[in-house]
Coordinates of C-alpha atoms in Angstrom, one line a residue:
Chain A
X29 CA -17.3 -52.2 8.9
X30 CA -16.6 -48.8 10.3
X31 CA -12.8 -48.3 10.8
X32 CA -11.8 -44.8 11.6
X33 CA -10.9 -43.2 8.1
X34 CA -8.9 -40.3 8.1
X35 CA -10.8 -37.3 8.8
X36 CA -9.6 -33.5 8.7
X37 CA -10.1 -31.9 12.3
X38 CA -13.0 -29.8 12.0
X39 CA -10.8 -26.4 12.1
X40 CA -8.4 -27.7 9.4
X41 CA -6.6 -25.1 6.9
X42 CA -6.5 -27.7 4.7
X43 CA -8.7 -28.6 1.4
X44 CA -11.8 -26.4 0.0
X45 CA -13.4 -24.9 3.4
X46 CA -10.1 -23.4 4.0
X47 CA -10.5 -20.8 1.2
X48 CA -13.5 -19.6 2.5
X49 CA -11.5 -18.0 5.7
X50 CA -8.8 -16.3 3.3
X51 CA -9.7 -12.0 2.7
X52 CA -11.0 -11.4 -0.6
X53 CA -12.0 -8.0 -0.2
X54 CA -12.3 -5.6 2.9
X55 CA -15.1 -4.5 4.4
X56 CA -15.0 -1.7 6.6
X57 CA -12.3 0.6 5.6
X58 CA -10.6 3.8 6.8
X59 CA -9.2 6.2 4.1
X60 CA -5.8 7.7 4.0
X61 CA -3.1 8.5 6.6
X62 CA -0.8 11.7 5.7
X63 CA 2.9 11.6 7.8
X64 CA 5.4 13.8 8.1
X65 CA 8.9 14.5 9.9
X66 CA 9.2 18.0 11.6
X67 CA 11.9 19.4 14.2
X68 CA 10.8 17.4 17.4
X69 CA 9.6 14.2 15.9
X70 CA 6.8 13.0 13.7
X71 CA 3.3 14.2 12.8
X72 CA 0.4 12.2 11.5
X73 CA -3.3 13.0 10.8
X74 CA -6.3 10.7 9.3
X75 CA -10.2 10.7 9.6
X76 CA -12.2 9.1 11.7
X77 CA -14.4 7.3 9.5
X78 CA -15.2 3.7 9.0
X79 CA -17.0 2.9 5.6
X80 CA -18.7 0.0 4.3
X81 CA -18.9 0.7 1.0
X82 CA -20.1 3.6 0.1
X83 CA -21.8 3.9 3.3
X84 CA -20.5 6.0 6.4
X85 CA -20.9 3.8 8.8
X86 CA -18.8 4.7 11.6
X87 CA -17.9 8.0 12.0
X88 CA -15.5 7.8 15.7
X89 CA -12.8 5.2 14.3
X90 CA -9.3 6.3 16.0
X91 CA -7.0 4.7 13.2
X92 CA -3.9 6.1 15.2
X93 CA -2.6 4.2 18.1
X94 CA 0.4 4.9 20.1
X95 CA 2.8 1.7 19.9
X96 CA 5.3 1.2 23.2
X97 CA 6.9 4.4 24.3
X98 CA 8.5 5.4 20.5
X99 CA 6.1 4.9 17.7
X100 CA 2.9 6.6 16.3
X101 CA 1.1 3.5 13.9
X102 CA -1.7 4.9 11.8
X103 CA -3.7 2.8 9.7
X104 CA -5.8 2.7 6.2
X105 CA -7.5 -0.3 4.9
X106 CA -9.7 -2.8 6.7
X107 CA -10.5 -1.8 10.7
X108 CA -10.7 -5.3 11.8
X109 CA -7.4 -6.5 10.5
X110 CA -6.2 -3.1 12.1
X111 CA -7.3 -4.1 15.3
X112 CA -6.2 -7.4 14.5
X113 CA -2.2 -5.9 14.2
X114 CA -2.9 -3.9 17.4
X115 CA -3.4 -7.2 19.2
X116 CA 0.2 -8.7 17.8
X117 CA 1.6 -5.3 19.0
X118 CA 0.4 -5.6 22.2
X119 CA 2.4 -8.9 22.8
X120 CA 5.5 -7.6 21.2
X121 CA 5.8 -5.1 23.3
X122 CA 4.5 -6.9 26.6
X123 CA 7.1 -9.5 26.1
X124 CA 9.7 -6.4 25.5
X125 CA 8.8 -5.0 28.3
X126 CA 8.9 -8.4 30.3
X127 CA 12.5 -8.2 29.4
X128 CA 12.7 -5.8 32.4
X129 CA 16.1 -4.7 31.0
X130 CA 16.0 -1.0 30.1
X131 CA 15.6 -1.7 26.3
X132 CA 12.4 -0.6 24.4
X133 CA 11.2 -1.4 20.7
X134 CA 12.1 1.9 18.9
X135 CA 10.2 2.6 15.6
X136 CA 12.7 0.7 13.3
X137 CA 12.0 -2.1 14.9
X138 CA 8.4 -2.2 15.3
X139 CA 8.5 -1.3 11.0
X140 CA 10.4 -4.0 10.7
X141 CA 8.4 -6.6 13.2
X142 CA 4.8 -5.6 10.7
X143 CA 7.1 -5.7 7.5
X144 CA 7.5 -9.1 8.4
X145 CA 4.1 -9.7 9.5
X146 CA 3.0 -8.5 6.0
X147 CA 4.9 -10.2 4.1
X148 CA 4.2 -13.5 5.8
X149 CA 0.6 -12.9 5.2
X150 CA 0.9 -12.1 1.7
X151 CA 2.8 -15.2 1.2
X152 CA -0.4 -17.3 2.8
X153 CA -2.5 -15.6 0.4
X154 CA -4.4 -14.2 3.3
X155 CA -3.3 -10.8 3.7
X156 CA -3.8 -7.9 6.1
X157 CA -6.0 -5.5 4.3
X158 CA -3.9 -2.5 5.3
X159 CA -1.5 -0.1 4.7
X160 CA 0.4 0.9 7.5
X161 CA 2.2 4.0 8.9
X162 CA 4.6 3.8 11.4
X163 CA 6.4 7.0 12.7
X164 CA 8.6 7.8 15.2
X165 CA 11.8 8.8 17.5
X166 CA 13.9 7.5 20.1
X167 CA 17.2 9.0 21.2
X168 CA 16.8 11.7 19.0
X169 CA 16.2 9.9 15.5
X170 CA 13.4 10.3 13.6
X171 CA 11.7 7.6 11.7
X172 CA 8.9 7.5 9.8
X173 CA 8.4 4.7 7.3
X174 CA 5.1 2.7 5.5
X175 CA 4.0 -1.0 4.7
X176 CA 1.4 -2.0 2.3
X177 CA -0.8 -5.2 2.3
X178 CA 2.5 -7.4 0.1
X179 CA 4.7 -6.0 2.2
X180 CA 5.9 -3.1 -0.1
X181 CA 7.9 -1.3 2.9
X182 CA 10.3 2.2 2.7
X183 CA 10.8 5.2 4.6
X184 CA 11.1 9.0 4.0
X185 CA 10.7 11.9 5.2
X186 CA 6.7 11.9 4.8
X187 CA 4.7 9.1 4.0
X188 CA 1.2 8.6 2.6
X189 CA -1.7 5.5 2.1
X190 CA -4.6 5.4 -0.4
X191 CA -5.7 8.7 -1.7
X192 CA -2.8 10.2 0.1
X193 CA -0.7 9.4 -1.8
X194 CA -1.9 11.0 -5.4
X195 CA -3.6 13.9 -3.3
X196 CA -1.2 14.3 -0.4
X197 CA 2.7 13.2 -1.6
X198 CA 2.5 16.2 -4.5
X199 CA 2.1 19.0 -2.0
X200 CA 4.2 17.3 0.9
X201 CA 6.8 17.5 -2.0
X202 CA 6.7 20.7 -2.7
X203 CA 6.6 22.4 0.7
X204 CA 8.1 19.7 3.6
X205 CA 11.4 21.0 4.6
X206 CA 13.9 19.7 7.4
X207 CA 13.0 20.9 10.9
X208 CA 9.3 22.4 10.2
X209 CA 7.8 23.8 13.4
X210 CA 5.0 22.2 15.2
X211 CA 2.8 24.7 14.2
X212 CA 3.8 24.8 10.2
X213 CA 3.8 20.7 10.1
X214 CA -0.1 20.9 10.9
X215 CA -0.6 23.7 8.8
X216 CA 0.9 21.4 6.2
X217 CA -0.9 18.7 7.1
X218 CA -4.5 20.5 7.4
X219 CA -3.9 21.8 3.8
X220 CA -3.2 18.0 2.9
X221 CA -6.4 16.7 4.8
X222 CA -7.8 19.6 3.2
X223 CA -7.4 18.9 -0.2
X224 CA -8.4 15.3 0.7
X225 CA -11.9 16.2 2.3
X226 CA -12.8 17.9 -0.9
X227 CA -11.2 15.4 -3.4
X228 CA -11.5 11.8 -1.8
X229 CA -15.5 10.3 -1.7
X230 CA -14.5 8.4 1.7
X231 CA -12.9 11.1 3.7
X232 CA -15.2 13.1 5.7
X233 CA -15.0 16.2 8.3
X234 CA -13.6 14.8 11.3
X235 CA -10.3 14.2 11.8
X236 CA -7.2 13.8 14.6
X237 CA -3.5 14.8 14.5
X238 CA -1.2 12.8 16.6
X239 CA 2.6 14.0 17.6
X240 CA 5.3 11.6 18.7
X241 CA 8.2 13.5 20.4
X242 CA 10.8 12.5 22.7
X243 CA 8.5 13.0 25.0
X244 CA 6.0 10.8 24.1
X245 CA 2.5 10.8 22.1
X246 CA -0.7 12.9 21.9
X247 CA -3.5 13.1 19.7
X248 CA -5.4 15.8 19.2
X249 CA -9.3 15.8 19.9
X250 CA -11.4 15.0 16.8
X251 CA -12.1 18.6 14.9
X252 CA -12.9 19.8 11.4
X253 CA -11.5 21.9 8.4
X254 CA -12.9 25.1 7.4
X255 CA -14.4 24.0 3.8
X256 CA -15.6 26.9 0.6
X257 CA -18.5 26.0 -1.0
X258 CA -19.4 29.7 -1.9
X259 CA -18.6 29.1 -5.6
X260 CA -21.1 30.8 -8.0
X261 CA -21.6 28.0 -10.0
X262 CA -22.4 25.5 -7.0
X263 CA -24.7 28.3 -5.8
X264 CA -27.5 27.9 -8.5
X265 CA -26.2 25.0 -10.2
X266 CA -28.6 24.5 -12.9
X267 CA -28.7 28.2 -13.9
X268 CA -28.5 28.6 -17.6
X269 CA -28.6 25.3 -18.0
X270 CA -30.7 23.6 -21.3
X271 CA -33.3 21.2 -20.4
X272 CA -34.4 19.9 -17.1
X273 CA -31.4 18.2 -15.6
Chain B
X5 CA -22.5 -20.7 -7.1
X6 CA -19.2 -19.2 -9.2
X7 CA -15.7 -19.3 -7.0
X8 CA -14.6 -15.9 -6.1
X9 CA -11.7 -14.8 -8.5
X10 CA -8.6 -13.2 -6.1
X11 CA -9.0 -9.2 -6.9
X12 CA -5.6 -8.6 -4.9
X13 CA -2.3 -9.7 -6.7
X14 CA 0.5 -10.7 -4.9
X15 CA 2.6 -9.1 -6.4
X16 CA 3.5 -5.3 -7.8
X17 CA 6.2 -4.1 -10.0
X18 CA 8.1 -1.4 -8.0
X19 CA 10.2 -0.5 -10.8
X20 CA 13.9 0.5 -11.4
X21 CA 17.2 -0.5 -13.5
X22 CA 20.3 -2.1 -12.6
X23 CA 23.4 -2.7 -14.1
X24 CA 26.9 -4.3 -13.5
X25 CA 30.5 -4.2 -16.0
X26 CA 32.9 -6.4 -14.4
X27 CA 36.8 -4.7 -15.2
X28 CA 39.8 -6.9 -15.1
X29 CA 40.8 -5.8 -11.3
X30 CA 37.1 -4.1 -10.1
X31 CA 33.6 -4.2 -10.8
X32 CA 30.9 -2.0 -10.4
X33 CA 27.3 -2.1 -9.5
X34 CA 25.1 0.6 -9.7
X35 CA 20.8 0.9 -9.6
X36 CA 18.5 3.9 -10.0
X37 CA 16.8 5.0 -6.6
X38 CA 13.3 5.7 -7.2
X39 CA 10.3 2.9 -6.6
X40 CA 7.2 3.4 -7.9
X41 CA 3.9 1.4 -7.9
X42 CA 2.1 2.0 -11.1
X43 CA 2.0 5.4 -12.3
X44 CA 2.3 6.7 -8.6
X45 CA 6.6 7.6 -7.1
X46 CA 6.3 6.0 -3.5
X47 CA 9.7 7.0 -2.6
X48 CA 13.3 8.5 -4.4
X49 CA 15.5 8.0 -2.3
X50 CA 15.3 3.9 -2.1
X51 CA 18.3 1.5 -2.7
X52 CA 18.1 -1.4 -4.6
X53 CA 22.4 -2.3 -3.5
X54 CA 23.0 -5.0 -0.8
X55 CA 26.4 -6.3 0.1
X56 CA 26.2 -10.2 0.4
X57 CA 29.7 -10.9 1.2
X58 CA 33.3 -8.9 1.6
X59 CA 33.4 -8.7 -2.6
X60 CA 30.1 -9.5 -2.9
X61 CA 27.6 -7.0 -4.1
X62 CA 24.0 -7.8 -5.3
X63 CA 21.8 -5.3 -7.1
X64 CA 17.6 -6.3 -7.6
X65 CA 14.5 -4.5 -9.0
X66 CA 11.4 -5.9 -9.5
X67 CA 8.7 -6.2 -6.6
X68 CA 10.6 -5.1 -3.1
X69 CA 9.1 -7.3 -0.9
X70 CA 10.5 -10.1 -2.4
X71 CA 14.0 -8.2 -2.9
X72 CA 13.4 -7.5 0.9
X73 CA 13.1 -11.0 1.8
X74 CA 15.4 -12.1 -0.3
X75 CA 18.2 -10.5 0.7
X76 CA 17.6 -11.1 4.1
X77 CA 17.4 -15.1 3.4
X78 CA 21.1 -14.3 1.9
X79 CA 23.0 -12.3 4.5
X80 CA 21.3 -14.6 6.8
X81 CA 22.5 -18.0 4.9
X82 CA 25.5 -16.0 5.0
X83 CA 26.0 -16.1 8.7
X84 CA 25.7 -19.8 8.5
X85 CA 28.4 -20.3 6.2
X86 CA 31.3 -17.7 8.0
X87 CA 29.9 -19.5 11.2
X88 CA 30.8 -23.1 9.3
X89 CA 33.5 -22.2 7.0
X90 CA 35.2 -19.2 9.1
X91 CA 35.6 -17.1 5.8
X92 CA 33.2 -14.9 3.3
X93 CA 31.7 -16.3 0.8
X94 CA 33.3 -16.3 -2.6
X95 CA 31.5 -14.4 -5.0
X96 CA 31.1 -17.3 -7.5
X97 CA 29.8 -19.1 -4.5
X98 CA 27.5 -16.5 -3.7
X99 CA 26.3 -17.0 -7.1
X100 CA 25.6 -20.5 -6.8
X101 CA 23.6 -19.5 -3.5
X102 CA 21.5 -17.3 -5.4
X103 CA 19.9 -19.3 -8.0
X104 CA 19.0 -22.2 -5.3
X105 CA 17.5 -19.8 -3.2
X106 CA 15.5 -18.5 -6.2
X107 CA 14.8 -22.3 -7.2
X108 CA 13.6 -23.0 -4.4
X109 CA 10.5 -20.6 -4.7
X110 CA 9.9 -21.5 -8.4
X111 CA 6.4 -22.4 -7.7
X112 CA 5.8 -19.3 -6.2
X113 CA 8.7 -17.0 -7.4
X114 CA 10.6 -14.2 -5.9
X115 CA 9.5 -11.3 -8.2
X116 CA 12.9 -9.7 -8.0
X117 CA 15.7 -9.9 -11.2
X118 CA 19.4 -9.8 -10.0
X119 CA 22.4 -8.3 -10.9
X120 CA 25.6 -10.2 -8.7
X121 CA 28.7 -8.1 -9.2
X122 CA 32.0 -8.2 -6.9
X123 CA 35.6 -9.6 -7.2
X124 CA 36.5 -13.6 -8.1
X125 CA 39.4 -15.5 -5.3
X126 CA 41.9 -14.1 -8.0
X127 CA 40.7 -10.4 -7.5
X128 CA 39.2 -10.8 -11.2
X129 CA 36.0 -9.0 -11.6
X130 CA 32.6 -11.0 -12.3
X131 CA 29.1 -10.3 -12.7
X132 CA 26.5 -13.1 -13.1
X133 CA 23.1 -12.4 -14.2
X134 CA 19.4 -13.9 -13.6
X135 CA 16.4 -14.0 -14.1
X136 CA 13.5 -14.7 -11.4
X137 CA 13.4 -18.5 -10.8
X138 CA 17.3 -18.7 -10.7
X139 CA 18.6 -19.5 -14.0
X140 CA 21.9 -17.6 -13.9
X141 CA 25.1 -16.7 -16.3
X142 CA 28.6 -15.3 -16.0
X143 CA 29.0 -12.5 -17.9
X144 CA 31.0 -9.4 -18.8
X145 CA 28.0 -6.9 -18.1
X146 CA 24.7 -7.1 -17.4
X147 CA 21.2 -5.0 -16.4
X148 CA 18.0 -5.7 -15.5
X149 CA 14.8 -4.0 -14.7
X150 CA 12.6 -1.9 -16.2
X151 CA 15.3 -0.1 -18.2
X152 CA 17.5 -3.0 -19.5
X153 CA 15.8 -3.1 -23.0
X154 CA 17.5 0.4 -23.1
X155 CA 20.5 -0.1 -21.3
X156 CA 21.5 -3.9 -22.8
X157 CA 21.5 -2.6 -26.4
X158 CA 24.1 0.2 -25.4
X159 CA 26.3 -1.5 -23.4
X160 CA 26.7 -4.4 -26.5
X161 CA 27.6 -1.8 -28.6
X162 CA 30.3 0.3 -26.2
X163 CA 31.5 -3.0 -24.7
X164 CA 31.3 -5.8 -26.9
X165 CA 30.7 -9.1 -25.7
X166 CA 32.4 -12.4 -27.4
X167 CA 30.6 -15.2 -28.3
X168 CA 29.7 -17.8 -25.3
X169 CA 30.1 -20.1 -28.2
X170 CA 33.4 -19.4 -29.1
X171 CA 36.4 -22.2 -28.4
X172 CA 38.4 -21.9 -26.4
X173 CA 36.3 -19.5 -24.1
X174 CA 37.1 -15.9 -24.4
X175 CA 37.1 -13.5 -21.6
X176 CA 33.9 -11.3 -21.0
X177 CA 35.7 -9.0 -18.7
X178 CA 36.1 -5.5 -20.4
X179 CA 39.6 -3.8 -20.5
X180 CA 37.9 -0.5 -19.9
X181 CA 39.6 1.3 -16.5
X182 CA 37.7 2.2 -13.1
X183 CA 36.7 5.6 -14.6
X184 CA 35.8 5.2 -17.4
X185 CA 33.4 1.8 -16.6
X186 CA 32.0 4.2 -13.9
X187 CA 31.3 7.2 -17.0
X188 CA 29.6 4.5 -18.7
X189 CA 26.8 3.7 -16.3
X190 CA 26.5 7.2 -15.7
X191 CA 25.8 8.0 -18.7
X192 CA 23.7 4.5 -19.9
X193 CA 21.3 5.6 -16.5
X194 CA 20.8 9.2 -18.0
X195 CA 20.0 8.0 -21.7
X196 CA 17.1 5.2 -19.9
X197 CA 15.6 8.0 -17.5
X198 CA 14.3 9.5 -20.5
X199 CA 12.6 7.1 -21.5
X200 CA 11.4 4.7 -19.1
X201 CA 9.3 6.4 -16.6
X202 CA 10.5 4.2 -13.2
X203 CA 14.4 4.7 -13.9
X204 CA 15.3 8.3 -12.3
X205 CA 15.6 10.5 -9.4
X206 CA 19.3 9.0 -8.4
X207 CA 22.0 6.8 -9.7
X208 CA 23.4 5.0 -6.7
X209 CA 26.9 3.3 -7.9
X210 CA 29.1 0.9 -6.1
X211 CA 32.6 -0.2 -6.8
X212 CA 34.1 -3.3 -5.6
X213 CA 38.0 -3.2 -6.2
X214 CA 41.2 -4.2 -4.1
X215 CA 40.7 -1.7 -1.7
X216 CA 37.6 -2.5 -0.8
X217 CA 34.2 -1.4 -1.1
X218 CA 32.9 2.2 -2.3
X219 CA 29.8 4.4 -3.1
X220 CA 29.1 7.2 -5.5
X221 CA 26.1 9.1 -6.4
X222 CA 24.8 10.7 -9.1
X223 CA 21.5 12.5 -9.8
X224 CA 19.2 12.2 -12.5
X225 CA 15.9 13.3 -13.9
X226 CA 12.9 13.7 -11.7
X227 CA 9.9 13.2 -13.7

């Protein structure tokens, strides 16, 4: 006797074999992303590497994207679920523009659409392994705001993820100001990256920085930071030193 | 072959006080602006105040996401009900709201402890307190947050509560004035910002009274 019992489709979320599909831990990850607010609109730089581990694995990631015609979205945290959100904003803001009606997605509400998306993740237990930037300005008003992988959301005048934040935030403190000039908000920002380059194990040498003005976005080509290493004692290292290591 | 363990919490503690005193014809609200993930300050200038309703204030810390999301379920089951009903919500009824739509998630809580603060129907002021799966109270005063084992204390001794036990029931509501409820939190948010490292930055302070709705500031330690 062979009646038909109840059987799961084969893609079911349901029962044991669904946990296997949840993220328990990322794979290949970006480092931080520094942001800040200057006079025309919003600056943002980050690396170009893709680790796996401790390995460098990929050293041309662009983990800034422009989003629609207002908003800047840089990314740390897991590449594919990065280029998983890109896919979710490129329907949103085909269907906007399907609309056809002179209205565009301004950075507010793009924030708001991945704050969501976040969230509702979390809540699955199956979470975007990212923190999220999102910067930028439409009819003249600046945004620049940040989601982590719960869905942790705010904004402020500058922004950092990961490394960024205990490296990056203390300086940006200190020296961000209302209306910096284009030229002072990189300097700013190089001296962040800087800092970063010497200080964080997964940043390395290569790096972008991406503008969002009224006008629209451009990112810089990939270039590196002047480093020091000329320090006496990293010179000869083991000089004076007792015993052979 | 052991299960993987989850190495990613759900949830995070983003820190911060509130507090409430309800007055005989007012009641004030007010929450630090600072959140914080562990020993890291994400942001100071964040606030933890949401109007619900006309006289209907609601102050949360805990983890934001879930304040977030709460708050929007609110104002959004808020809607409904003018859309239904054709009038705001009472505050009382808000309060009702608020520990079902806590309940409802008490198998997978909203991280987020509540302070409700705004004006009765008879222009009396209230302020019901809760915890994170809903279980709520009318009281006098009330905080929450990371600095009510500072603030609670204090506020028993400058604006001492009656007895819920007590027959016939006696009235929570303080006889203090506007001003002088409004010195109090001011200086109850300055005493827990030395102490409790996520209380600081800014004392954001909202007063619900006849004439409507209003915001003060204050500013406090930044370390």
């Amino acid at each position: 006797m062979n009646f038909m019992a109840s059987k799961q489709p084969e893609n079911s979320l349901l029962g044991p074999e669904a946990d296997s599909q949840r993220t328990l831990y990322p794979y290949v990850t970006g480092t931080s992303v520094v942001a800040l607010k200057y006079k025309d609109g919003i600056l943002m730089a980050a690396d170009m590497g893709g680790s796996y581990g401790s390995t460098l694995r990929y050293k041309n990631v662009e983990r800034m994207k422009a989003i629609g015609k207002h908003s800047l979205l840089g990314a740390s945290g897991e590449i594919s679920d990065f280029q998983e959100i890109l896919r979710y904003l490129d329907d949103l803001i085909l269907y906007d523009n399907m609309w056809d009606d002179g209205n565009s997605l301004g950075p507010k509400e793009v924030h708001n659409y991945l704050t969501r998306v976040m969230y509702n993740r979390r809540n699955k237990f199956n979470p975007l392994w990212n923190s999220l930037v999102l910067g930028g300005i439409k009819n003249g008003q600046k945004y620049l705001g940040t989601v982590s992988m719960i869905g942790v959301n705010f904004e402020d005048d500058h922004v950092a993820t990961g490394f960024g934040n205990h490296l990056a935030r203390p300086i940006l403190r200190q020296e961000w100001h209302e209306n910096l000039s284009f030229e002072d908000g990189v300097k700013l920002l190089e001296k962040c990256m800087r800092v970063l380059l010497y200080r964080d194990r997964s940043a390395i040498n290569k790096l972008q920085i991406a503008k969002i003005t009224e006008e629209g976005m451009t990112i810089s080509q990939p270039y590196s930071l002047k480093t020091y290493w000329e320090f006496s004692a990293f010179e000869n290292p083991t000089q004076g030193a007792v015993g052979s290591w | 072959m052991t299960k993987q363990q989850a190495n990613w919490s759900p949830y995070d503690n983003s820190g911060g006080s509130c507090v409430a005193i309800a007055g005989a014809d007012y009641c004030v609200i007010a929450a630090d602006t600072r959140m914080s993930t562990g020993y890291n300050i994400l942001t100071r200038e964040y606030s933890k105040i949401c109007k619900l309703a006309d006289k209907c204030v609601m102050a949360s810390s805990g983890f934001q996401a879930d304040v977030k999301a709460l708050q929007k379920q609110l104002a959004a089951r808020h809607l409904i009900y003018q859309h239904q009903h054709n009038k705001q919500m009472s505050c009382p009824a808000m309060a009702q709201l608020l520990s079902n739509t806590l309940y409802y998630k008490r198998f997978f809580p909203y991280y987020s402890f509540n302070v409700l603060g705004g004006l009765d129907n008879e222009g009396k002021g209230c302020v019901f307190t809760y915890d994170a799966v809903g279980s709520y109270e009318k009281v006098g005063y009330s905080s929450q947050g990371s600095g009510s084992t500072l603030i609670t204390p204090f506020l028993d001794n400058q604006l001492k509560s009656p007895s819920p036990l007590l027959l016939p029931a006696q009235d929570a509501v303080t006889p203090l004035g506007e001003a002088e409820a409004i010195d109090l939190i001011k200086t109850v948010f300055a005493s827990a910002s030395e102490r409790d490292i996520y209380t600081g930055d800014k004392i954001e302070i909202v007063v619900v009274n006849a004439d409507g709705i209003r915001r003060e500031y204050m500013e406090l330690r930044k370390d």
